[in-house]
Coordinates of C-alpha atoms in Angstrom, one line a residue:
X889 CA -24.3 29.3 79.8
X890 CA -20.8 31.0 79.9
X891 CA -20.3 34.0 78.1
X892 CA -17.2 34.1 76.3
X893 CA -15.3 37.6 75.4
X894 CA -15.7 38.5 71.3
X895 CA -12.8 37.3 68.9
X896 CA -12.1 37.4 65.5
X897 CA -13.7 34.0 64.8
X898 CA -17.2 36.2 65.9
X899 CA -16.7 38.1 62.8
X900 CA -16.9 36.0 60.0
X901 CA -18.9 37.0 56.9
X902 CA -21.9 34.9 56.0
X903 CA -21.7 34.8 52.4
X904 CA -17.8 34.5 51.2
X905 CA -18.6 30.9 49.3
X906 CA -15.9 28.8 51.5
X907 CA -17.4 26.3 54.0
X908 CA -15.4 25.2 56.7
X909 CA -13.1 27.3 58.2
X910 CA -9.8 25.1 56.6
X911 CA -10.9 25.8 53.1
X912 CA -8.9 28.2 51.3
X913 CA -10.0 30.5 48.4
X914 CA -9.7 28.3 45.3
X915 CA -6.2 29.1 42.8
X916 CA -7.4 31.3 39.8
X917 CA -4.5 29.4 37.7
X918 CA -5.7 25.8 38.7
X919 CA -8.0 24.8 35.9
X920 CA -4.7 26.4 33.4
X921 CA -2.4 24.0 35.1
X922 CA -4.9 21.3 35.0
X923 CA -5.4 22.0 30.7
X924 CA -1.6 22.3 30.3
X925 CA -0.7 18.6 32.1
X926 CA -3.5 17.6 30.2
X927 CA -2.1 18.8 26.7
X928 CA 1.3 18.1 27.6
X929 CA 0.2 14.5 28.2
X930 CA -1.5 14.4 24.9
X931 CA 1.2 15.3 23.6
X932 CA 3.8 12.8 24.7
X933 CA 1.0 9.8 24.2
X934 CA 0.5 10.6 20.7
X935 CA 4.6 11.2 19.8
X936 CA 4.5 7.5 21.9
X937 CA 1.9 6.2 19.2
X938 CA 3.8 7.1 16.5
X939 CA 6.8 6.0 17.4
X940 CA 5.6 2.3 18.4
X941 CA 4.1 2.6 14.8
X942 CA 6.9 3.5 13.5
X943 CA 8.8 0.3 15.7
X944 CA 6.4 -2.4 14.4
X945 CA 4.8 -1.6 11.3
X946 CA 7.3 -0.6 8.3
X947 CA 4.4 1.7 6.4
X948 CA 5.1 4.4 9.1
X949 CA 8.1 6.1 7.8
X950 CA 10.1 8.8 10.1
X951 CA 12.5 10.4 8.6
X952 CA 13.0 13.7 10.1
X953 CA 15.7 16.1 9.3
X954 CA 17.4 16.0 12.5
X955 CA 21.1 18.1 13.2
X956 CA 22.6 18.3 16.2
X957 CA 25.1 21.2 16.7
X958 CA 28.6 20.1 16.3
X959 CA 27.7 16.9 14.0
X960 CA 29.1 16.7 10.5
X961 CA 26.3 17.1 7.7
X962 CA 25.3 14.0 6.3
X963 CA 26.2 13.7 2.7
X964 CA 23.8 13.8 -0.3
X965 CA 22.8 10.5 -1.6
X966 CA 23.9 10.2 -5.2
X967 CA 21.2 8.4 -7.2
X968 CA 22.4 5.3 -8.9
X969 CA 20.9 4.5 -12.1
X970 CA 18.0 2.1 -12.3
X971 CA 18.5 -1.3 -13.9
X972 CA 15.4 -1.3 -16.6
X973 CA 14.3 -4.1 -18.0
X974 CA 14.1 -4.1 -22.1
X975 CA 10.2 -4.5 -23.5
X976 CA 8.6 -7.0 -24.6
X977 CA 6.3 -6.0 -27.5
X978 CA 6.0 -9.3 -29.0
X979 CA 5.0 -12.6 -26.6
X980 CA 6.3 -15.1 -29.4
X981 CA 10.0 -14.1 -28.2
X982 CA 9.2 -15.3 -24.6
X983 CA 7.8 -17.7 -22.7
X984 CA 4.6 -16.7 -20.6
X985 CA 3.5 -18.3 -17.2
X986 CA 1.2 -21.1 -17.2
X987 CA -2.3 -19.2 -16.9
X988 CA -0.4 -15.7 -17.7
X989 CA -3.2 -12.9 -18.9
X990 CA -3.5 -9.1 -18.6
X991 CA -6.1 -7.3 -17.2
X992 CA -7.4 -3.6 -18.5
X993 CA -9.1 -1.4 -16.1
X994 CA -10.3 1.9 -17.8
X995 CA -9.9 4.8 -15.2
X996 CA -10.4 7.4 -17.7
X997 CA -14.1 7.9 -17.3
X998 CA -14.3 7.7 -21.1
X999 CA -16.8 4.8 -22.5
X1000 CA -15.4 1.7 -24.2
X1001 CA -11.6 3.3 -24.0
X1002 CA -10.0 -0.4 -21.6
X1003 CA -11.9 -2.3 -24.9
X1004 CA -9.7 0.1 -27.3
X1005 CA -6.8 -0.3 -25.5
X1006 CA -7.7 -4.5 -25.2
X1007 CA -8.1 -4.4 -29.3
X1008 CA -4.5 -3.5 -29.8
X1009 CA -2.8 -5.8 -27.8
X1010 CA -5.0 -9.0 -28.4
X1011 CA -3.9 -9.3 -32.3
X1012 CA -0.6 -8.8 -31.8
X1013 CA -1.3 -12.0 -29.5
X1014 CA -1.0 -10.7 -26.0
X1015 CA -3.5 -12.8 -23.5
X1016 CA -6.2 -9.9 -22.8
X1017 CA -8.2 -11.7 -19.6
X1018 CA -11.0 -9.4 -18.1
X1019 CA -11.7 -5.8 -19.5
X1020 CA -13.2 -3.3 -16.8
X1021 CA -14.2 -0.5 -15.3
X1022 CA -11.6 0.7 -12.5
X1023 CA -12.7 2.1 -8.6
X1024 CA -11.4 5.2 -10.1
X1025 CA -12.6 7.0 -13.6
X1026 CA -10.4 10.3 -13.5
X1027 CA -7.2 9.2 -13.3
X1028 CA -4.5 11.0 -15.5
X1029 CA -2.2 9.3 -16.4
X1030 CA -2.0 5.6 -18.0
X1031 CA -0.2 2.8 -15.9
X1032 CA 0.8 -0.9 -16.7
X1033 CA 1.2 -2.4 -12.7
X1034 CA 3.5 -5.9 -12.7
X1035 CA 4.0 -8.1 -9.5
X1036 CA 6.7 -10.0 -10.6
X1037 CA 9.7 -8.5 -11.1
X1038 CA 10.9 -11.2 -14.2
X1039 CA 7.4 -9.5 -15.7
X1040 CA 8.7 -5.7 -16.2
X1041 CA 10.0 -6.1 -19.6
X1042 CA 6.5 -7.2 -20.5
X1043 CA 5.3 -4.1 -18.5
X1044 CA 7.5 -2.0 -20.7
X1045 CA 6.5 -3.2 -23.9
X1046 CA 2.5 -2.8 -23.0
X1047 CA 4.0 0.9 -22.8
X1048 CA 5.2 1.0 -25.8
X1049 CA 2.8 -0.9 -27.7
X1050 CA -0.2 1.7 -26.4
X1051 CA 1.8 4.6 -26.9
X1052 CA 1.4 6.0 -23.7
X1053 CA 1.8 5.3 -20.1
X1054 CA 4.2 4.2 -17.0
X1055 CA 5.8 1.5 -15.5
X1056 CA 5.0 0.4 -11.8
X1057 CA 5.8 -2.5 -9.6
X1058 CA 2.9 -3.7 -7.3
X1059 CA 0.8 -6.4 -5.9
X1060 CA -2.3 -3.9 -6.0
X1061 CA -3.8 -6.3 -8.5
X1062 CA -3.8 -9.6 -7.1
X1063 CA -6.2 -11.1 -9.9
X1064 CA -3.5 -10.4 -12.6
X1065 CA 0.0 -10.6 -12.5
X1066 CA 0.0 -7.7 -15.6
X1067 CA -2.6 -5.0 -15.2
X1068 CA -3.0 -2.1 -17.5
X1069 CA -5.0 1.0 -16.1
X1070 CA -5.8 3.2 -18.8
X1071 CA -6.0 6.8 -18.1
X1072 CA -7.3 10.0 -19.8
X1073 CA -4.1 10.1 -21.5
X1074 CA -5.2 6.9 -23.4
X1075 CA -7.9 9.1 -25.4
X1076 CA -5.5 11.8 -27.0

């Protein structure tokens, strides 16, 4: 066999954890570039999400203040005064909906209060429907919910008739089309 002369390639520690001779020593910063694409990818893919939710469904709301440097400021929106509706405490002076009744839900967590607050309003000839117990039984705060906007007047005088209580439009309550949800403010 031929004997070669000695070269640097003769020298080569047995133990320096690379295998191969083109392997370099691994980056020490490779695993903190790897975590910051990663995040920076998170990032962008969940600005994305919200902003396609924002695109298609009209629950997601955006507003952000945003000002650019060198645009006029926007001016403040002046309220304009809300058309109300007068109530309705008496259901002789109108004409109700075929079928038309008003449900009570107590959400006051105090026994029997939707039956008290049923009692005044069936006399005076309002059409009480079901009395109940609502999902909730701490609420605060009495409201009367209408889903027709012809029915706020009605809404109104509920209000005034009980003595307590606000106004709200929605379609929460698709069982009635007037629903009274008597809070702790009820019992004082």
């Amino acid at each position: 066999m031929a004997q070669f002369p000695r070269d640097r390639f003769d020298e080569v520690p047995e133990h320096d954890g690379r295998v191969g001779a083109h392997r370099a020593p691994r980056d020490p910063l490779a695993r903190w570039r790897a975590f910051g694409i990663a995040a920076l990818a998170t990032g962008l893919l969940v600005v994305a999400g919200v902003a396609g939710l924002a695109i298609i469904s009209d629950r997601v709301n955006l507003d952000l203040p945003v000002s650019l440097p060198g645009a006029e400021p926007s001016p403040e929106p002046t309220e304009t005064p809300v058309e109300t509706a007068p109530p309705v405490t008496d259901p002789s002076t109108i004409t109700l909906p075929e079928g038309f009744s008003i449900t009570v839900l107590n959400g006051s967590g105090v026994t029997g209060l939707g039956q008290q607050a049923a009692d005044v309003l069936t006399p005076l000839g309002w059409p009480v429907g079901a009395v109940t117990n609502a999902a909730q039984d701490d609420l605060p705060t009495t409201v009367v919910y209408y889903d027709d906007p012809t029915e706020e007047g009605i809404a109104r005088g509920l209000v005034e008739l009980l003595g307590v209580g606000e106004v709200e439009f929605s379609d929460a309550f698709p069982g009635a089309r007037v629903t009274v949800v008597v809070g702790a403010d009820y019992a004082g």
